[in-house]
């Protein structure tokens, strides 16, 4: 047997050059390189040759095979390129994408969720209470007697609806979230650890920092042997989780009728780092919440046995926290609900 | 309250800087809100908390200052006197309201301006000097906290002092020149003829001390805080005196304050004491019961380990009487001016406060597992909040107090609304019985600012005679989508609103079959474009397109506004149960479309109901799904009819593959039933 490698090569070369699509090229590949193709036949014929010619012939076949193989591959590449160019469709990847619309949770609700989540993580339950309250829950049970100057800080809206529980007077809009403490303690025995977010109302004329409707979060932990040091430690953990590890906290003695001892909580102004700026009024500290140890009179009001339990309580203004955290200077923005405001958060 | 640092240093020996002193007082619970510094003095603006009336004067602040700084203090020495019996006639007709009245008569005073030192003290804290006698009463008020009043004795008719309730219609011109009408709720000081002072609040013009005054009667008394507070509120008149009486004046300073004032009046205006009358209506308050606590208990409450010696020292500096009992027991008697200290917990505060909250340790509390879990209502609310957010709704919070005018403008003036007794303004006179006015305000302000396409929701409450109810409000304004690829920007419609409401209810496991949207007309919706939402047959809300007249009334320039409100009170409180797994159908289902021309009286709901009933009656075949595919109108269907296409998915009741023929048979029957029962035309 004798193959004319040159003419075979020429023939192959012509065929490959002439083919115009990938399908035709594949047929040629099978014709030459397939299991039953020409080159396979050449290798098979090699067996019948005398041993001395085998290496020489074998080398020729190898060369032939390699040549055809490369021609096919080159052709394939050029056909693919060509096809790609024919199909050319260039998109402008810089046009804005389109997504299903996503809404924005109100920033006050985000703050409430964030704070509640911190306390839930610490083992507190999140509870809620009604906004329309009784004089007893809002004041009396919290050791705020009628006609007492300690009520001055709690100016209150009253409703034209009599208190159905028979206590004299009308229902009111709670002026703080603390009445929820009373409800929770009336319904449950210690140990208990709860936070209560919600709306509260005070007849304050509206300006950049006052609103007649705002939100508070109340916290209450009651057990045997809760200590003042626990209050301090708990609030420090909370404030660091909320404002960052670097802030400093201080408790300043204060007065609330329903706690004793009582304190206001300041954090170092994170805008000026405690050096004094316009946000902290040059004090270097920001007043951020109120707290204290639950007054025995409050336990008495909810019918807990005398002297058995102690507890800590705290309350914070959600608007104020949010304003400090996000640099919002006007409380009215929260309730105007301008989309351009809502969609920033 | 204003505190002059120079004045304070008359009683406390210290070299501390004003700024450092301010910090120390603040950290002891007396917040210095501002320091006003002048060339020769520094004045603190202090917030004295309502429980500490004893600090509404210089000596009180000096006592705290000395305790906090550990500095020595010197209080004024009062000359010991024996009093001639001859005083004036005092009559107290309301012993509850006035438990003690001391009247001291001084003859031949020389009224003139005060000496410079006195005037400097008073002006530093913003008081206007009047004359030497009045200035002394003011000075002593500020120094001791005891309000006092000097009458021109010669002008007191009958030389009498009567402490009584005012008569209806009685009038008095107070020293500020204002005539005030009195009534029996107000306690007054009267002479034999008429009122001469509003007790504890302000003196009368007719008996005030002037440069012509020769003889004076100096009043020092204790008036009931509640009566003074009510009078002050009623008259809209607050004074340095009333402020202190309201908060409680020390029983003990009624006399010492008067004695101090006498010393100063005699020095400033000469004069001679004629006599003093001292009338008590209650026996002198004996020492109260001692507070008995153990040192160990105090430490357990604070979470610290303070020594008994330290506690003793703190309490003594605050003028508490302390004796040590057995072991670590302390017997503590608070001074007369500390009415706020009633129990052991108050002692804890005193010790913690003066030690400095900063110096006490912080610990992390043991938080035990308790039976209370987080409120399920809150969780349910959050579930639907997430859904609305995912559907592109922004969450809003609108005021829950609204005006009647806005209710009326929303076509809801007939809703009963709970009114406030003391609203701030008419804008907030009632508690909202509906969310619509609030949503319209939001639509107005946003549309006017150029935001014409948006969707919002609120999870809040509405208020009625029966109380407050969890409610969801939803509003879609303008277009449906914001997709630049769409050639035509489509306006949102009722079905966008309905879709999200259906999703919301489904999320809360309210089965689709329990929810019904029923055609219903409401004043504020366009005719024929609204529905009542029924859950378990009970009306729970409304949804529809807002009527253009209402939008006009609000001046909202965008006319495509959809609104819904759903009462969630019961839904949020439903116990949720875990969803039950339904096996996924393994054998292929077969779908068949049904195209109908529907007469105007028939609703999609009716067709679905008939389809369901027809197939439910089948023995071997079940209806797996009815899908609404299309709604069309046009010339191909009879006039007034609407074209509707439903796609029905059939499955076998048993686990087997359905045959086309059996489905074809059933489908034919379904069509026949619809034609027969509803008068639809198959197409």
PDB file of N, CA and C in Angstrom, chain B residues 162-217:
ATOM      1  N   UNK B 162     -56.606  87.139 108.870  1.00  0.00           N
ATOM      2  CA  UNK B 162     -57.529  86.010 108.792  1.00  0.00           C
ATOM      3  C   UNK B 162     -57.121  85.148 107.604  1.00  0.00           C
ATOM      4  N   UNK B 163     -56.845  83.881 107.901  1.00  0.00           N
ATOM      5  CA  UNK B 163     -56.500  82.950 106.813  1.00  0.00           C
ATOM      6  C   UNK B 163     -57.775  82.183 106.486  1.00  0.00           C
ATOM      7  N   UNK B 164     -58.303  82.420 105.301  1.00  0.00           N
ATOM      8  CA  UNK B 164     -59.576  81.788 104.959  1.00  0.00           C
ATOM      9  C   UNK B 164     -59.673  81.570 103.446  1.00  0.00           C
ATOM     10  N   UNK B 165     -60.720  80.813 103.054  1.00  0.00           N
ATOM     11  CA  UNK B 165     -60.989  80.676 101.629  1.00  0.00           C
ATOM     12  C   UNK B 165     -61.643  81.962 101.126  1.00  0.00           C
ATOM     13  N   UNK B 166     -61.351  82.317  99.881  1.00  0.00           N
ATOM     14  CA  UNK B 166     -61.966  83.507  99.300  1.00  0.00           C
ATOM     15  C   UNK B 166     -63.452  83.258  99.107  1.00  0.00           C
ATOM     16  N   UNK B 167     -64.222  84.352  99.119  1.00  0.00           N
ATOM     17  CA  UNK B 167     -65.646  84.225  98.832  1.00  0.00           C
ATOM     18  C   UNK B 167     -65.845  84.383  97.329  1.00  0.00           C
ATOM     19  N   UNK B 168     -66.896  83.736  96.861  1.00  0.00           N
ATOM     20  CA  UNK B 168     -67.202  83.852  95.436  1.00  0.00           C
ATOM     21  C   UNK B 168     -67.357  85.326  95.075  1.00  0.00           C
ATOM     22  N   UNK B 169     -66.645  85.753  94.071  1.00  0.00           N
ATOM     23  CA  UNK B 169     -66.812  87.134  93.607  1.00  0.00           C
ATOM     24  C   UNK B 169     -65.860  88.124  94.267  1.00  0.00           C
ATOM     25  N   UNK B 170     -65.138  87.691  95.292  1.00  0.00           N
ATOM     26  CA  UNK B 170     -64.164  88.601  95.897  1.00  0.00           C
ATOM     27  C   UNK B 170     -63.048  88.900  94.899  1.00  0.00           C
ATOM     28  N   UNK B 171     -62.478  90.089  95.036  1.00  0.00           N
ATOM     29  CA  UNK B 171     -61.416  90.479  94.109  1.00  0.00           C
ATOM     30  C   UNK B 171     -60.220  90.999  94.874  1.00  0.00           C
ATOM     31  N   UNK B 172     -59.067  90.910  94.245  1.00  0.00           N
ATOM     32  CA  UNK B 172     -57.880  91.513  94.850  1.00  0.00           C
ATOM     33  C   UNK B 172     -56.992  92.036  93.719  1.00  0.00           C
ATOM     34  N   UNK B 173     -56.368  93.186  93.987  1.00  0.00           N
ATOM     35  CA  UNK B 173     -55.341  93.666  93.053  1.00  0.00           C
ATOM     36  C   UNK B 173     -54.009  93.241  93.651  1.00  0.00           C
ATOM     37  N   UNK B 174     -53.287  92.388  92.932  1.00  0.00           N
ATOM     38  CA  UNK B 174     -52.012  91.892  93.448  1.00  0.00           C
ATOM     39  C   UNK B 174     -50.911  92.914  93.174  1.00  0.00           C
ATOM     40  N   UNK B 175     -49.739  92.701  93.812  1.00  0.00           N
ATOM     41  CA  UNK B 175     -48.687  93.727  93.719  1.00  0.00           C
ATOM     42  C   UNK B 175     -48.174  93.951  92.302  1.00  0.00           C
ATOM     43  N   UNK B 176     -48.516  93.051  91.396  1.00  0.00           N
ATOM     44  CA  UNK B 176     -48.138  93.285  90.003  1.00  0.00           C
ATOM     45  C   UNK B 176     -49.164  94.179  89.306  1.00  0.00           C
ATOM     46  N   UNK B 177     -50.163  94.670  90.069  1.00  0.00           N
ATOM     47  CA  UNK B 177     -51.117  95.635  89.522  1.00  0.00           C
ATOM     48  C   UNK B 177     -52.294  95.006  88.795  1.00  0.00           C
ATOM     49  N   UNK B 178     -52.393  93.682  88.846  1.00  0.00           N
ATOM     50  CA  UNK B 178     -53.476  93.004  88.116  1.00  0.00           C
ATOM     51  C   UNK B 178     -54.627  92.690  89.078  1.00  0.00           C
ATOM     52  N   UNK B 179     -55.844  93.009  88.637  1.00  0.00           N
ATOM     53  CA  UNK B 179     -56.995  92.642  89.463  1.00  0.00           C
ATOM     54  C   UNK B 179     -57.367  91.191  89.188  1.00  0.00           C
ATOM     55  N   UNK B 180     -57.566  90.437  90.259  1.00  0.00           N
ATOM     56  CA  UNK B 180     -57.840  89.017  90.079  1.00  0.00           C
ATOM     57  C   UNK B 180     -59.117  88.614  90.806  1.00  0.00           C
ATOM     58  N   UNK B 181     -59.927  87.811  90.101  1.00  0.00           N
ATOM     59  CA  UNK B 181     -61.174  87.348  90.695  1.00  0.00           C
ATOM     60  C   UNK B 181     -60.910  86.066  91.471  1.00  0.00           C
ATOM     61  N   UNK B 182     -61.476  85.996  92.644  1.00  0.00           N
ATOM     62  CA  UNK B 182     -61.202  84.859  93.525  1.00  0.00           C
ATOM     63  C   UNK B 182     -62.449  84.003  93.687  1.00  0.00           C
ATOM     64  N   UNK B 183     -62.226  82.793  94.187  1.00  0.00           N
ATOM     65  CA  UNK B 183     -63.364  81.927  94.501  1.00  0.00           C
ATOM     66  C   UNK B 183     -62.968  81.016  95.654  1.00  0.00           C
ATOM     67  N   UNK B 184     -63.913  80.248  96.189  1.00  0.00           N
ATOM     68  CA  UNK B 184     -63.635  79.479  97.417  1.00  0.00           C
ATOM     69  C   UNK B 184     -62.549  78.407  97.285  1.00  0.00           C
ATOM     70  N   UNK B 185     -62.079  78.115  96.059  1.00  0.00           N
ATOM     71  CA  UNK B 185     -60.991  77.134  95.970  1.00  0.00           C
ATOM     72  C   UNK B 185     -59.656  77.790  96.338  1.00  0.00           C
ATOM     73  N   UNK B 186     -59.675  79.125  96.430  1.00  0.00           N
ATOM     74  CA  UNK B 186     -58.418  79.845  96.634  1.00  0.00           C
ATOM     75  C   UNK B 186     -58.306  80.308  98.088  1.00  0.00           C
ATOM     76  N   UNK B 187     -57.134  80.020  98.660  1.00  0.00           N
ATOM     77  CA  UNK B 187     -56.892  80.441 100.044  1.00  0.00           C
ATOM     78  C   UNK B 187     -56.344  81.865 100.022  1.00  0.00           C
ATOM     79  N   UNK B 188     -56.865  82.678 100.904  1.00  0.00           N
ATOM     80  CA  UNK B 188     -56.374  84.069 100.955  1.00  0.00           C
ATOM     81  C   UNK B 188     -56.015  84.463 102.377  1.00  0.00           C
ATOM     82  N   UNK B 189     -55.284  85.565 102.470  1.00  0.00           N
ATOM     83  CA  UNK B 189     -55.068  86.243 103.745  1.00  0.00           C
ATOM     84  C   UNK B 189     -55.955  87.478 103.679  1.00  0.00           C
ATOM     85  N   UNK B 190     -56.756  87.663 104.692  1.00  0.00           N
ATOM     86  CA  UNK B 190     -57.641  88.835 104.698  1.00  0.00           C
ATOM     87  C   UNK B 190     -57.441  89.610 105.985  1.00  0.00           C
ATOM     88  N   UNK B 191     -57.763  90.899 105.919  1.00  0.00           N
ATOM     89  CA  UNK B 191     -57.836  91.657 107.164  1.00  0.00           C
ATOM     90  C   UNK B 191     -59.299  91.641 107.602  1.00  0.00           C
ATOM     91  N   UNK B 192     -59.693  92.548 108.462  1.00  0.00           N
ATOM     92  CA  UNK B 192     -61.064  92.513 108.942  1.00  0.00           C
ATOM     93  C   UNK B 192     -62.074  92.732 107.827  1.00  0.00           C
ATOM     94  N   UNK B 193     -61.607  93.341 106.728  1.00  0.00           N
ATOM     95  CA  UNK B 193     -62.533  93.758 105.687  1.00  0.00           C
ATOM     96  C   UNK B 193     -62.405  92.986 104.371  1.00  0.00           C
ATOM     97  N   UNK B 194     -61.201  92.769 103.907  1.00  0.00           N
ATOM     98  CA  UNK B 194     -61.021  92.307 102.527  1.00  0.00           C
ATOM     99  C   UNK B 194     -59.738  91.477 102.361  1.00  0.00           C
ATOM    100  N   UNK B 195     -59.603  90.827 101.203  1.00  0.00           N
ATOM    101  CA  UNK B 195     -58.377  90.062 100.955  1.00  0.00           C
ATOM    102  C   UNK B 195     -57.169  91.002 100.869  1.00  0.00           C
ATOM    103  N   UNK B 196     -56.076  90.567 101.482  1.00  0.00           N
ATOM    104  CA  UNK B 196     -54.850  91.373 101.388  1.00  0.00           C
ATOM    105  C   UNK B 196     -53.711  90.599 100.733  1.00  0.00           C
ATOM    106  N   UNK B 197     -53.929  89.294 100.528  1.00  0.00           N
ATOM    107  CA  UNK B 197     -52.909  88.505  99.820  1.00  0.00           C
ATOM    108  C   UNK B 197     -53.543  87.194  99.358  1.00  0.00           C
ATOM    109  N   UNK B 198     -53.035  86.667  98.253  1.00  0.00           N
ATOM    110  CA  UNK B 198     -53.406  85.309  97.850  1.00  0.00           C
ATOM    111  C   UNK B 198     -52.380  84.410  98.529  1.00  0.00           C
ATOM    112  N   UNK B 199     -52.846  83.637  99.483  1.00  0.00           N
ATOM    113  CA  UNK B 199     -51.927  82.899 100.348  1.00  0.00           C
ATOM    114  C   UNK B 199     -50.900  82.113  99.533  1.00  0.00           C
ATOM    115  N   UNK B 200     -49.642  82.346  99.856  1.00  0.00           N
ATOM    116  CA  UNK B 200     -48.568  81.581  99.250  1.00  0.00           C
ATOM    117  C   UNK B 200     -48.274  81.925  97.811  1.00  0.00           C
ATOM    118  N   UNK B 201     -49.066  82.795  97.221  1.00  0.00           N
ATOM    119  CA  UNK B 201     -48.859  83.103  95.804  1.00  0.00           C
ATOM    120  C   UNK B 201     -48.347  84.535  95.622  1.00  0.00           C
ATOM    121  N   UNK B 202     -49.147  85.511  96.056  1.00  0.00           N
ATOM    122  CA  UNK B 202     -48.717  86.905  95.883  1.00  0.00           C
ATOM    123  C   UNK B 202     -49.500  87.818  96.813  1.00  0.00           C
ATOM    124  N   UNK B 203     -48.813  88.896  97.275  1.00  0.00           N
ATOM    125  CA  UNK B 203     -49.445  89.859  98.168  1.00  0.00           C
ATOM    126  C   UNK B 203     -50.319  90.830  97.401  1.00  0.00           C
ATOM    127  N   UNK B 204     -51.114  91.595  98.168  1.00  0.00           N
ATOM    128  CA  UNK B 204     -52.005  92.570  97.558  1.00  0.00           C
ATOM    129  C   UNK B 204     -51.361  93.936  97.483  1.00  0.00           C
ATOM    130  N   UNK B 205     -51.843  94.702  96.507  1.00  0.00           N
ATOM    131  CA  UNK B 205     -51.303  96.040  96.282  1.00  0.00           C
ATOM    132  C   UNK B 205     -51.641  96.964  97.469  1.00  0.00           C
ATOM    133  N   UNK B 206     -52.860  96.769  98.015  1.00  0.00           N
ATOM    134  CA  UNK B 206     -53.340  97.711  99.033  1.00  0.00           C
ATOM    135  C   UNK B 206     -52.530  97.690 100.326  1.00  0.00           C
ATOM    136  N   UNK B 207     -51.833  96.602 100.591  1.00  0.00           N
ATOM    137  CA  UNK B 207     -51.091  96.545 101.856  1.00  0.00           C
ATOM    138  C   UNK B 207     -49.592  96.402 101.631  1.00  0.00           C
ATOM    139  N   UNK B 208     -49.115  96.684 100.432  1.00  0.00           N
ATOM    140  CA  UNK B 208     -47.689  96.445 100.176  1.00  0.00           C
ATOM    141  C   UNK B 208     -46.825  97.489 100.898  1.00  0.00           C
ATOM    142  N   UNK B 209     -45.582  97.118 101.123  1.00  0.00           N
ATOM    143  CA  UNK B 209     -44.656  97.998 101.839  1.00  0.00           C
ATOM    144  C   UNK B 209     -44.105  99.042 100.862  1.00  0.00           C
ATOM    145  N   UNK B 210     -44.316 100.318 101.206  1.00  0.00           N
ATOM    146  CA  UNK B 210     -43.814 101.411 100.366  1.00  0.00           C
ATOM    147  C   UNK B 210     -42.890 102.277 101.198  1.00  0.00           C
ATOM    148  N   UNK B 211     -42.328 103.314 100.564  1.00  0.00           N
ATOM    149  CA  UNK B 211     -41.393 104.163 101.330  1.00  0.00           C
ATOM    150  C   UNK B 211     -42.088 104.906 102.471  1.00  0.00           C
ATOM    151  N   UNK B 212     -43.428 104.945 102.429  1.00  0.00           N
ATOM    152  CA  UNK B 212     -44.156 105.624 103.510  1.00  0.00           C
ATOM    153  C   UNK B 212     -44.495 104.683 104.678  1.00  0.00           C
ATOM    154  N   UNK B 213     -44.192 103.410 104.485  1.00  0.00           N
ATOM    155  CA  UNK B 213     -44.547 102.429 105.524  1.00  0.00           C
ATOM    156  C   UNK B 213     -43.739 102.671 106.799  1.00  0.00           C
ATOM    157  N   UNK B 214     -44.433 102.587 107.926  1.00  0.00           N
ATOM    158  CA  UNK B 214     -43.768 102.793 109.228  1.00  0.00           C
ATOM    159  C   UNK B 214     -43.670 101.467 109.996  1.00  0.00           C
ATOM    160  N   UNK B 215     -44.796 100.748 109.985  1.00  0.00           N
ATOM    161  CA  UNK B 215     -44.874  99.532 110.794  1.00  0.00           C
ATOM    162  C   UNK B 215     -45.194  98.345 109.874  1.00  0.00           C
ATOM    163  N   UNK B 216     -44.499  97.250 110.117  1.00  0.00           N
ATOM    164  CA  UNK B 216     -44.745  96.108 109.231  1.00  0.00           C
ATOM    165  C   UNK B 216     -45.156  94.858 110.003  1.00  0.00           C
ATOM    166  N   UNK B 217     -45.899  94.016 109.294  1.00  0.00           N
ATOM    167  CA  UNK B 217     -46.211  92.691 109.812  1.00  0.00           C
ATOM    168  C   UNK B 217     -45.541  91.704 108.873  1.00  0.00           C
TER     169      UNK B 217
END
